[in-house]
Coordinates of C-alpha atoms in Angstrom, one line a residue:
M1 CA 80.6 76.5 143.4
S2 CA 81.4 74.8 140.1
C3 CA 78.1 76.0 138.6
R4 CA 78.9 79.6 139.5
A5 CA 82.4 79.2 138.0
S6 CA 81.1 77.9 134.7
M7 CA 78.6 80.8 134.6
T8 CA 81.4 83.3 135.1
E9 CA 83.4 81.6 132.5
A10 CA 80.5 81.6 130.0
K11 CA 80.1 85.4 130.6
Y12 CA 83.8 86.0 130.2
L13 CA 83.8 84.2 126.9
K14 CA 80.9 86.0 125.4
Y15 CA 83.1 88.3 123.3
K16 CA 84.7 85.2 121.8
D17 CA 81.4 83.7 120.7
P18 CA 80.9 84.3 116.9
K19 CA 77.2 83.7 117.3
Q20 CA 76.8 86.9 119.3
P21 CA 76.1 90.2 117.5
I22 CA 79.3 92.2 117.0
A23 CA 77.9 95.1 119.1
Q24 CA 77.4 92.7 122.0
R25 CA 80.9 91.3 121.6
I26 CA 82.4 94.7 121.6
K27 CA 80.5 95.8 124.7
D28 CA 81.3 92.6 126.6
L29 CA 85.0 92.9 125.8
M30 CA 85.3 96.6 126.5
N31 CA 83.6 96.2 129.9
Q32 CA 86.6 94.0 130.8
M33 CA 89.4 96.1 129.5
T34 CA 91.7 98.3 131.6
L35 CA 92.9 101.7 130.3
E36 CA 96.3 100.1 129.6
E37 CA 94.7 97.4 127.4
K38 CA 92.7 100.0 125.6
I39 CA 95.7 102.2 124.9
G40 CA 97.6 99.1 123.7
Q41 CA 94.8 98.5 121.1
M42 CA 95.3 102.1 119.8
T43 CA 99.1 101.6 119.3
Q44 CA 100.7 100.3 116.0
I45 CA 104.4 99.6 116.0
D46 CA 106.9 98.6 113.3
R47 CA 107.9 95.0 113.0
S48 CA 111.6 96.0 113.5
V49 CA 110.9 96.9 117.1
A50 CA 108.2 94.3 117.7
S51 CA 108.5 90.9 119.4
N52 CA 106.3 88.3 121.0
E53 CA 107.3 89.7 124.5
I54 CA 106.9 93.4 123.6
I55 CA 103.4 92.8 122.2
K56 CA 102.4 90.8 125.3
K57 CA 104.0 93.4 127.7
Y58 CA 102.3 96.4 126.2
M59 CA 99.2 94.6 124.9
I60 CA 99.9 96.1 121.4
G61 CA 96.9 96.1 119.1
S62 CA 98.7 96.3 115.7
V63 CA 102.1 95.8 114.0
L64 CA 103.1 97.1 110.6
S65 CA 105.8 96.8 108.0
G66 CA 106.9 100.2 106.9
G67 CA 108.3 100.6 103.3
G68 CA 110.8 97.8 102.9
S69 CA 110.6 96.6 106.5
V70 CA 110.9 92.8 105.9
P71 CA 111.8 89.8 108.1
A72 CA 114.7 89.0 105.8
K73 CA 115.9 89.9 102.3
Q74 CA 114.1 87.8 99.7
A75 CA 112.0 86.3 102.6
S76 CA 109.6 83.5 101.5
P77 CA 105.9 83.6 102.3
F78 CA 106.6 81.0 105.1
T79 CA 109.2 83.3 106.7
W80 CA 106.6 86.1 106.7
I81 CA 103.9 83.8 108.1
D82 CA 106.2 82.6 110.9
M83 CA 106.9 86.2 111.9
V84 CA 103.3 87.3 111.8
N85 CA 102.1 84.2 113.7
D86 CA 104.8 84.7 116.4
F87 CA 103.7 88.3 116.9
Q88 CA 100.1 87.0 117.0
K89 CA 100.9 84.5 119.7
G90 CA 102.2 87.3 121.8
A91 CA 98.8 89.1 121.5
L92 CA 96.9 85.9 122.1
S93 CA 98.8 85.2 125.3
T94 CA 97.6 88.5 126.9
R95 CA 94.9 88.4 129.6
L96 CA 92.1 89.0 127.2
G97 CA 93.7 87.4 124.1
I98 CA 92.8 90.2 121.7
P99 CA 94.4 89.3 118.3
L100 CA 96.5 91.9 116.6
I101 CA 96.0 93.2 113.1
Y102 CA 99.2 93.4 110.9
G103 CA 99.3 96.2 108.3
I104 CA 101.5 96.8 105.2
D105 CA 101.6 99.1 102.2
A106 CA 100.3 97.0 99.2
I107 CA 100.2 99.9 96.8
H108 CA 100.5 98.1 93.5
G109 CA 100.3 94.5 94.5
H110 CA 102.2 93.2 97.6
N111 CA 105.0 95.5 96.7
S112 CA 107.5 94.9 99.6
V113 CA 107.6 91.1 99.1
Y114 CA 110.0 89.3 96.9
K115 CA 108.4 87.4 94.0
A116 CA 105.0 89.1 94.5
T117 CA 103.1 90.3 91.4
I118 CA 103.8 94.0 90.9
F119 CA 100.8 95.6 89.1
P120 CA 101.0 99.0 87.3
H121 CA 100.9 102.0 89.6
N122 CA 97.5 103.8 89.9
V123 CA 98.6 106.6 87.5
G124 CA 98.1 104.0 84.7
L125 CA 95.1 102.2 86.1
G126 CA 92.9 105.3 86.1
L127 CA 93.1 105.9 82.4
Y128 CA 91.7 102.7 81.0
T129 CA 88.3 103.5 82.4
Y130 CA 88.0 106.7 80.5
T131 CA 85.0 107.1 78.2
R132 CA 83.0 110.1 77.2
N133 CA 80.3 109.4 79.8
L134 CA 82.4 107.6 82.3
N135 CA 80.0 104.6 82.5
R136 CA 82.5 101.8 82.0
D137 CA 82.7 99.4 84.9
P138 CA 86.1 99.3 86.4
V139 CA 86.2 95.5 86.7
L140 CA 90.0 95.4 86.2
V141 CA 90.8 97.3 89.4
K142 CA 88.4 95.1 91.4
K143 CA 90.2 92.0 90.1
I144 CA 93.6 93.6 91.0
G145 CA 92.2 94.3 94.5
A146 CA 91.2 90.6 94.9
A147 CA 94.5 89.4 93.6
T148 CA 96.4 91.8 95.9
A149 CA 94.3 90.6 98.9
L150 CA 95.3 86.9 98.1
E151 CA 99.0 87.8 97.9
V152 CA 98.9 89.8 101.1
R153 CA 97.2 86.9 102.9
A154 CA 99.8 84.6 101.3
T155 CA 102.3 86.2 103.8
G156 CA 99.9 86.0 106.8
I157 CA 99.0 89.7 106.7
Q158 CA 95.4 90.9 107.1
Y159 CA 95.5 94.6 106.5
A160 CA 96.7 96.7 103.5
F161 CA 97.2 100.5 103.5
T162 CA 95.5 100.9 100.1
P163 CA 93.9 102.4 98.0
C164 CA 95.3 105.9 97.7
I165 CA 92.3 107.9 96.5
A166 CA 94.1 111.2 96.2
V167 CA 93.2 113.4 93.2
C168 CA 96.5 114.5 91.8
R169 CA 96.0 118.1 90.6
D170 CA 99.7 118.8 90.0
P171 CA 102.2 116.3 88.6
R172 CA 105.1 118.0 90.4
W173 CA 103.8 116.1 93.5
G174 CA 106.0 113.1 94.3
R175 CA 103.0 110.8 94.9
C176 CA 101.2 111.6 91.7
Y177 CA 101.7 108.0 90.5
E178 CA 99.7 106.8 93.5
S179 CA 96.7 108.8 92.1
Y180 CA 94.3 107.4 89.5
S181 CA 93.5 110.7 88.0
E182 CA 93.1 114.5 88.2
D183 CA 89.4 113.9 87.7
P184 CA 87.4 113.1 90.9
K185 CA 84.9 111.2 88.8
I186 CA 87.5 108.7 87.7
V187 CA 89.0 108.4 91.2
K188 CA 85.5 107.7 92.5
L189 CA 85.0 104.9 90.0
M190 CA 88.3 103.3 91.1
T191 CA 87.1 102.8 94.7
E192 CA 85.8 99.6 93.1
I193 CA 89.2 98.2 94.2
I194 CA 87.8 98.2 97.8
P195 CA 85.3 95.4 97.3
G196 CA 88.1 93.6 95.5
L197 CA 90.3 93.8 98.6
Q198 CA 87.6 93.4 101.2
G199 CA 84.7 91.5 99.4
D200 CA 81.3 92.9 98.3
I201 CA 79.3 94.2 101.2
P202 CA 76.1 92.2 101.9
T203 CA 72.8 93.6 100.6
G204 CA 71.1 95.9 103.0
S205 CA 74.3 96.7 105.0
R206 CA 74.2 99.8 107.1
K207 CA 76.1 102.7 105.5
G208 CA 79.6 103.2 106.9
V209 CA 79.9 99.8 108.7
P210 CA 83.2 98.1 107.8
F211 CA 83.1 94.8 105.9
V212 CA 85.8 92.2 105.3
G213 CA 84.5 89.0 103.8
G214 CA 86.6 86.1 105.0
Q215 CA 90.2 84.8 105.1
D216 CA 91.0 85.5 101.5
K217 CA 90.3 89.2 101.9
V218 CA 92.0 92.0 103.8
A219 CA 91.0 95.2 105.6
A220 CA 91.5 98.1 103.2
C221 CA 92.5 101.7 104.0
A222 CA 91.3 104.8 102.0
K223 CA 94.1 107.4 102.0
H224 CA 95.2 110.1 102.6
Y225 CA 92.3 112.0 104.2
L226 CA 92.0 114.7 102.9
G227 CA 93.3 116.9 100.0
D228 CA 96.8 115.4 99.7
G229 CA 96.7 115.7 95.9
G230 CA 95.9 119.4 95.8
T231 CA 98.7 121.0 97.8
H232 CA 100.3 124.3 96.8
L233 CA 102.9 123.6 94.0
G234 CA 102.4 119.9 94.4
A235 CA 104.5 119.8 97.6
N236 CA 104.3 116.5 99.4
E237 CA 102.9 117.0 103.0
G238 CA 102.1 120.5 101.9
D239 CA 99.1 122.8 102.3
T240 CA 95.9 122.5 100.2
I241 CA 94.7 126.1 99.9
T242 CA 91.2 126.1 98.7
D243 CA 87.6 126.8 99.8
T244 CA 85.2 124.2 101.3
K245 CA 83.3 123.7 98.0
E246 CA 86.4 122.8 96.0
L247 CA 87.9 120.6 98.7
F248 CA 84.7 118.6 98.9
D249 CA 83.9 118.5 95.1
I250 CA 87.4 117.4 94.2
H251 CA 89.0 115.7 97.1
M252 CA 86.1 114.3 99.1
A253 CA 84.2 112.7 96.2
A254 CA 85.8 109.3 96.4
Y255 CA 85.5 109.0 100.2
Y256 CA 81.7 109.0 100.0
D257 CA 82.0 105.9 97.8
A258 CA 84.7 104.3 100.0
V259 CA 82.5 104.6 103.1
V260 CA 79.5 103.3 101.3
K261 CA 81.5 100.3 100.1
G262 CA 82.4 99.4 103.7
V263 CA 86.0 100.5 103.8
A264 CA 87.5 99.3 107.1
T265 CA 89.9 102.1 107.8
V266 CA 90.8 105.6 106.6
M267 CA 94.3 107.1 107.0
A268 CA 94.8 110.8 107.9
S269 CA 97.0 112.8 105.5
Y270 CA 100.3 114.5 106.4
S271 CA 99.0 117.5 104.5
S272 CA 97.1 120.5 105.7
W273 CA 93.9 122.4 104.6
N274 CA 94.4 126.1 104.7
G275 CA 97.1 125.8 107.3
V276 CA 95.4 123.2 109.6
K277 CA 97.1 119.8 109.7
M278 CA 94.8 116.9 108.8
H279 CA 96.0 115.0 111.8
S280 CA 94.5 117.6 114.1
S281 CA 91.4 118.5 112.1
R282 CA 88.4 117.6 114.3
L283 CA 86.1 119.3 111.8
L284 CA 87.0 116.9 109.0
V285 CA 87.9 113.7 110.9
T286 CA 85.2 113.6 113.6
D287 CA 82.5 116.1 112.5
F288 CA 82.5 115.1 108.8
L289 CA 83.9 111.6 108.3
K290 CA 82.6 110.0 111.5
N291 CA 79.4 112.0 112.2
R292 CA 78.2 113.2 108.8
L293 CA 79.4 110.2 106.6
K294 CA 78.6 107.7 109.5
F295 CA 82.0 106.0 109.0
K296 CA 82.2 103.3 111.6
G297 CA 85.6 101.8 110.9
F298 CA 88.8 103.3 112.4
V299 CA 90.9 106.3 111.5
I300 CA 94.7 105.6 111.5
S301 CA 97.5 108.1 111.6
D302 CA 100.2 108.0 108.9
W303 CA 103.8 107.0 109.9
Q304 CA 104.7 109.3 112.9
G305 CA 101.9 111.5 111.7
I306 CA 101.2 113.1 115.1
D307 CA 104.8 114.0 115.4
K308 CA 104.4 116.2 112.3
I309 CA 101.6 118.2 113.9
T310 CA 104.3 120.5 115.3
T311 CA 107.2 122.2 113.5
P312 CA 109.8 121.1 114.1
E313 CA 108.5 117.5 114.3
H314 CA 108.1 116.0 117.8
A315 CA 108.7 119.4 119.3
N316 CA 105.7 119.1 121.7
Y317 CA 104.7 115.5 121.9
T318 CA 102.1 116.0 124.6
Y319 CA 100.3 118.6 122.4
S320 CA 100.5 116.2 119.5
I321 CA 98.9 113.4 121.3
I322 CA 96.1 115.6 122.6
S323 CA 95.6 117.2 119.2
G324 CA 95.5 113.9 117.3
M325 CA 93.2 112.2 119.8
N326 CA 90.8 115.1 119.9
A327 CA 90.7 115.3 116.1
G328 CA 89.4 111.7 116.1
I329 CA 92.4 109.5 115.2
D330 CA 91.8 106.0 116.6
M331 CA 94.9 104.0 115.9
F332 CA 98.4 105.7 116.0
M333 CA 101.2 104.5 113.8
I334 CA 104.0 105.0 116.2
P335 CA 106.7 102.8 114.5
H336 CA 109.4 103.3 117.1
N337 CA 108.8 105.6 120.1
Y338 CA 105.7 103.6 121.2
T339 CA 106.6 103.7 125.0
E340 CA 106.6 107.5 124.9
F341 CA 103.2 107.5 123.2
I342 CA 101.7 104.9 125.6
D343 CA 103.1 106.7 128.7
G344 CA 102.0 110.1 127.4
L345 CA 98.4 109.0 126.4
T346 CA 98.0 107.2 129.8
Y347 CA 99.0 110.3 131.7
L348 CA 96.7 112.6 129.7
V349 CA 93.7 110.3 130.1
K350 CA 94.3 109.8 133.8
N351 CA 94.6 113.5 134.3
K352 CA 91.5 114.2 132.2
F353 CA 93.2 116.1 129.4
I354 CA 91.7 113.5 127.1
S355 CA 88.2 112.0 127.9
M356 CA 87.6 108.4 128.5
A357 CA 84.7 108.7 125.9
R358 CA 87.3 109.5 123.2
V359 CA 89.4 106.5 124.2
N360 CA 86.3 104.2 124.1
D361 CA 85.2 105.5 120.7
A362 CA 88.7 104.6 119.3
V363 CA 88.8 101.2 120.8
K364 CA 85.2 100.3 119.9
R365 CA 86.1 101.1 116.2
I366 CA 89.3 99.0 116.3
L367 CA 87.5 96.1 117.8
R368 CA 84.6 96.4 115.3
V369 CA 87.1 95.9 112.5
K370 CA 88.8 93.0 114.2
F371 CA 85.5 91.2 114.9
T372 CA 84.2 91.9 111.4
M373 CA 87.4 90.4 109.9
G374 CA 87.0 87.2 112.0
L375 CA 90.3 87.7 113.6
F376 CA 89.1 86.3 116.9
E377 CA 88.0 83.0 115.2
N378 CA 91.0 82.8 112.8
P379 CA 93.9 84.7 114.4
L380 CA 96.7 82.7 112.9
A381 CA 97.8 82.7 109.3
D382 CA 97.3 79.8 107.0
Y383 CA 100.3 78.3 105.3
S384 CA 98.2 77.0 102.4
M385 CA 97.7 80.6 101.2
A386 CA 101.4 80.9 100.3
K387 CA 100.6 79.5 96.8
Y388 CA 98.9 82.7 95.7
L389 CA 102.1 84.8 95.9
G390 CA 103.2 85.7 92.3
S391 CA 100.8 83.1 90.9
K392 CA 100.5 82.8 87.1
E393 CA 96.9 83.9 87.2
H394 CA 97.9 87.1 89.0
R395 CA 100.8 87.7 86.5
D396 CA 98.4 87.3 83.6
L397 CA 96.1 89.8 85.2
A398 CA 99.0 92.3 85.7
R399 CA 100.0 91.8 82.0
E400 CA 96.4 92.5 81.0
A401 CA 96.5 95.7 83.2
V402 CA 99.8 96.8 81.5
R403 CA 98.2 96.4 78.0
K404 CA 95.2 98.5 79.0
T405 CA 97.2 101.2 80.7
L406 CA 99.4 102.2 77.8
V407 CA 98.6 105.4 76.0
L408 CA 99.7 105.9 72.4
L409 CA 100.6 109.6 72.1
K410 CA 102.2 109.5 68.6
K411 CA 101.8 106.8 65.9
G412 CA 104.3 107.9 63.3
K413 CA 105.8 111.0 61.8
F414 CA 103.2 110.9 59.0
P415 CA 99.6 109.8 59.7
E416 CA 99.5 107.7 56.5
K417 CA 102.6 105.8 57.5
P418 CA 102.2 104.8 61.2
L419 CA 105.2 103.0 62.7
L420 CA 102.9 101.0 65.1
P421 CA 102.2 98.2 65.4
L422 CA 105.8 97.1 64.9
P423 CA 106.6 94.2 62.6
K424 CA 107.8 91.0 64.4
K425 CA 109.7 90.0 61.4
A426 CA 112.7 92.2 60.7
S427 CA 116.4 91.7 59.9
K428 CA 117.8 93.6 62.8
I429 CA 116.3 95.8 65.5
L430 CA 117.8 98.0 68.2
V431 CA 116.5 98.2 71.8
A432 CA 118.1 101.1 73.8
G433 CA 117.6 103.2 76.8
S434 CA 118.2 103.1 80.6
H435 CA 114.8 101.5 81.3
A436 CA 114.8 98.8 78.6
D437 CA 116.4 96.1 80.8
N438 CA 115.8 97.3 84.3
L439 CA 113.0 95.7 86.3
G440 CA 113.4 98.1 89.2
Y441 CA 113.0 101.2 87.0
Q442 CA 110.0 99.6 85.4
C443 CA 108.3 99.1 88.8
G444 CA 109.1 102.5 90.3
G445 CA 109.0 103.5 93.9
W446 CA 107.3 101.4 96.6
T447 CA 108.8 98.2 95.2
I448 CA 110.8 95.9 97.4
E449 CA 112.1 99.0 99.2
W450 CA 110.3 102.3 100.0
Q451 CA 112.1 104.4 97.4
G452 CA 112.3 101.6 94.8
L453 CA 115.5 100.1 93.4
S454 CA 117.5 99.6 90.2
G455 CA 118.1 96.3 88.6
D456 CA 116.9 92.7 88.8
I457 CA 115.0 93.2 92.1
T458 CA 112.4 90.5 92.0
D459 CA 110.7 88.0 89.6
G460 CA 109.5 89.7 86.4
T461 CA 110.0 90.4 82.7
T462 CA 111.8 93.4 81.5
I463 CA 110.8 95.1 78.2
L464 CA 114.0 93.9 76.5
S465 CA 113.4 90.3 77.4
A466 CA 109.7 90.7 76.4
V467 CA 110.9 92.0 73.0
K468 CA 113.2 89.0 72.5
K469 CA 110.3 86.7 73.4
T470 CA 107.9 88.4 71.0
V471 CA 109.8 88.9 67.7
D472 CA 110.3 86.3 65.1
P473 CA 113.1 83.9 66.0
K474 CA 115.1 85.0 63.0
T475 CA 114.9 88.7 64.0
Q476 CA 118.2 89.9 65.5
V477 CA 117.7 92.0 68.6
I478 CA 120.7 94.2 69.6
Y479 CA 120.7 95.9 72.9
N480 CA 122.8 99.0 73.7
E481 CA 121.7 101.0 76.7
N482 CA 123.1 104.3 75.5
P483 CA 124.4 104.0 71.9
S484 CA 126.3 106.7 70.1
E485 CA 125.0 108.1 66.8
N486 CA 127.7 106.3 64.9
F487 CA 126.8 103.0 66.5
V488 CA 123.2 103.4 65.4
K489 CA 124.1 104.4 61.8
S490 CA 126.6 101.6 61.4
Y491 CA 124.2 98.7 62.0
N492 CA 121.5 99.3 59.4
F493 CA 118.6 98.7 61.9
D494 CA 115.0 98.2 60.6
Y495 CA 113.7 100.2 63.6
A496 CA 114.5 100.9 67.3
I497 CA 112.7 100.8 70.6
V498 CA 113.9 103.3 73.1
V499 CA 112.9 102.9 76.7
V500 CA 113.7 105.9 79.0
G501 CA 112.1 107.6 81.9
E502 CA 112.2 108.6 85.5
L503 CA 114.3 106.9 88.2
P504 CA 112.4 105.4 91.1
Y505 CA 111.3 107.6 94.0
A506 CA 108.6 107.8 96.7
E507 CA 106.9 110.6 98.5
T508 CA 108.9 113.9 99.1
S509 CA 112.0 112.7 97.2
G510 CA 109.8 112.6 94.1
D511 CA 108.7 116.2 94.3
D512 CA 110.0 117.8 91.2
M513 CA 109.6 121.4 89.9
N514 CA 111.2 120.6 86.5
L515 CA 109.7 117.2 85.4
T516 CA 112.4 116.7 82.8
I517 CA 113.5 113.2 81.6
P518 CA 116.8 112.6 83.3
E519 CA 120.0 112.0 81.3
P520 CA 121.0 109.9 79.5
G521 CA 117.3 109.6 78.3
P522 CA 117.3 112.7 76.1
S523 CA 120.8 111.8 74.6
T524 CA 119.6 108.3 73.8
I525 CA 116.4 109.7 72.1
K526 CA 118.6 112.1 70.1
N527 CA 121.2 109.5 69.1
V528 CA 118.8 106.8 68.2
C529 CA 115.8 108.6 66.8
G530 CA 117.9 111.0 64.7
S531 CA 119.3 108.0 62.8
V532 CA 116.6 105.3 62.6
K533 CA 112.8 104.9 62.8
C534 CA 112.1 104.7 66.5
V535 CA 109.3 104.3 69.0
V536 CA 110.0 105.8 72.4
V537 CA 108.4 104.1 75.4
L538 CA 108.3 106.5 78.4
I539 CA 108.4 105.0 81.9
S540 CA 107.2 107.6 84.4
G541 CA 105.0 108.2 87.3
R542 CA 103.4 111.3 85.7
P543 CA 103.4 113.5 82.5
M544 CA 107.0 114.8 81.8
V545 CA 108.5 117.5 79.6
L546 CA 108.3 116.1 76.0
K547 CA 108.1 119.0 73.7
P548 CA 111.8 119.3 72.9
Y549 CA 112.0 115.6 71.7
L550 CA 108.7 115.1 70.0
N551 CA 109.7 115.9 66.4
T552 CA 112.7 113.5 66.6
M553 CA 110.5 110.5 67.5
D554 CA 108.4 108.5 65.1
A555 CA 106.1 107.1 67.7
L556 CA 105.6 107.7 71.5
V557 CA 104.0 105.5 74.1
A558 CA 103.3 106.5 77.8
A559 CA 103.8 103.3 79.7
W560 CA 103.7 104.9 83.2
L561 CA 105.1 102.4 85.8
P562 CA 104.0 99.1 84.5
G563 CA 105.4 96.8 87.2
T564 CA 106.8 93.3 86.7
E565 CA 105.0 92.2 83.6
G566 CA 106.9 93.9 80.7
Q567 CA 105.3 91.5 78.2
G568 CA 102.2 93.6 78.5
V569 CA 104.1 96.4 76.7
T570 CA 105.2 94.3 73.8
D571 CA 101.8 92.7 73.5
V572 CA 100.6 96.1 72.3
L573 CA 103.7 97.4 70.6
F574 CA 103.8 94.5 68.2
G575 CA 100.0 94.4 67.6
D576 CA 98.8 91.3 69.4
Y577 CA 96.4 93.8 71.1
G578 CA 95.4 97.3 70.2
F579 CA 96.2 100.5 72.0
T580 CA 93.0 101.6 73.9
G581 CA 94.3 103.9 76.8
K582 CA 93.1 107.5 77.2
L583 CA 94.9 110.0 79.5
A584 CA 93.4 110.4 82.9
H585 CA 96.0 113.2 83.6
T586 CA 96.5 116.3 81.4
W587 CA 99.8 116.3 79.6
F588 CA 101.3 119.9 79.9
K589 CA 103.4 121.7 77.3
S590 CA 105.6 123.4 79.9
V591 CA 105.8 123.2 83.7
D592 CA 105.1 127.0 83.8
Q593 CA 101.5 126.0 83.0
L594 CA 101.1 124.0 86.2
P595 CA 98.8 123.4 87.9
M596 CA 96.6 122.9 84.8
N597 CA 93.6 120.6 84.9
V598 CA 90.7 119.8 82.5
G599 CA 88.0 122.4 82.8
D600 CA 90.5 125.2 83.6
E601 CA 89.9 128.5 81.9
H602 CA 93.4 128.7 80.3
Y603 CA 93.6 125.0 79.3
D604 CA 96.3 124.6 76.7
P605 CA 97.8 121.2 77.0
L606 CA 100.2 119.2 74.8
Y607 CA 97.8 116.3 75.1
P608 CA 94.4 116.9 76.7
F609 CA 92.7 114.8 79.3
G610 CA 91.1 111.9 77.5
F611 CA 93.6 111.9 74.6
G612 CA 94.9 108.6 73.3
L613 CA 95.4 107.2 69.8
T614 CA 94.1 103.7 69.1
T615 CA 95.3 100.8 66.9
Q616 CA 93.7 97.6 65.8
P617 CA 95.2 94.2 66.8
R618 CA 97.1 92.7 63.8
N619 CA 94.4 90.0 63.2
N620 CA 91.9 92.8 62.7
L621 CA 94.0 94.7 60.2

């Protein structure tokens, strides 16, 4: 009797044995799973509605933090770890003890977490790789991926919804700053962030098999599949109206590389292709991504993505579940109405509207990622990782990234008399502008909260404080956010630094048909630059309308959304390092030209793709 019992126990534990091949572990576990347990694995809920008990009751497979969904304001890494571990204990106490995977948007560093390192947004990171033949190795983004993975793990989280490998073809799109470039070749290069996040795939790995190399790495997510950067008029969640060739040449290019590099997951896009919602496109999700590209990880929906299959949203939820499932979505981000999803899917499978084979395909893919990550062996988070959050090494890396992502658009009013680099020794200098002393504006959207914030929102260095740290101790730095013309004239300044730009936004709220610098930006430029030599530093998630102000400025720097390390801006302004950045997005003259991309027949930009003036570091002068 005891012999038989031990044999049964040994068989039951086969899926928990790390020595077994992953395929055998998946098979053994799935043979023991009920339909309810399988559907639980396919369900991802937000932390705000999750608890140890809920996870146990519904056998939930995944929890996420939506934008700004945190356990407490300014929560420490230990508070995060306690929360994630508590959820995990709920999963481990279920009949089969399948660990859950916790996901979060880590778009430019671990951006929801207080005191994390905030790296420049992708719009800046794409440009530093530009060379004539595009052969430069994007080592920097790989390092950023590795640093981000450590900071995400510092809070107990194992899954990051990044990178966005959209190809932004129209800066009116509110997510353009999440895109590395309008050029698919550059976006393809930047998939090197994936081995940074996940680790380098072992030599000889089968194409398309997910890989996550240990407890200091996270599962990555290539998004948003497919064509999100090519929608009509740049509308977020809009329709990409194009033929198959253009869709594949421009928007699919980076997905080939992501799959080859072992990306663990792919997120479906809210957008449509020629009127067909991506969340219901069997052709692109199953036939192409899974069957043709041999992607073996799992496909996840976006936040309430299946609700948006219908107009109005959630109008026919039964249809949405069938459509999303049959398209090939494996895990469903159902942040709040998860019981409706679970009940609906259970009914549809039991009544044969959705096949058991489709359910098994989804669960097999989810388990493959979990086994690959070592979640069964190491389900609980490690408190010793907390030291990586906002570490000096990561801040130094972010500062380096800022330096390399700045683009010098104008050096001076006269070529023979460049204003840059600025002298550190001066009698009196003015720093002005709404963005000069505002860390939240400097970081942009997807920072601490989904839409971003104003003010002193986390640890970091504003451009104003960086200027004060950089100049000679005898140089007087005067700050006035929006000075009058009289104020500027009355002080006899040597020169001025004006920092203006866009206010933070994310997704649809960032869609903008005008792309003008908001007031008081233009007034500050006019008042300051009309009265004293000035360099304008533009903080923005995309090219903006510049033509009306260009003649007033002496020098102009596109600083994009640099993140927490403002010292990277002053490193280059004052000549400790040279300007090297080249535009990875075309800078238009007028919004009437949009969309306009390099290679277009009527290409007439203000600054062309690849443009960027250079300077030498002072010690080379």
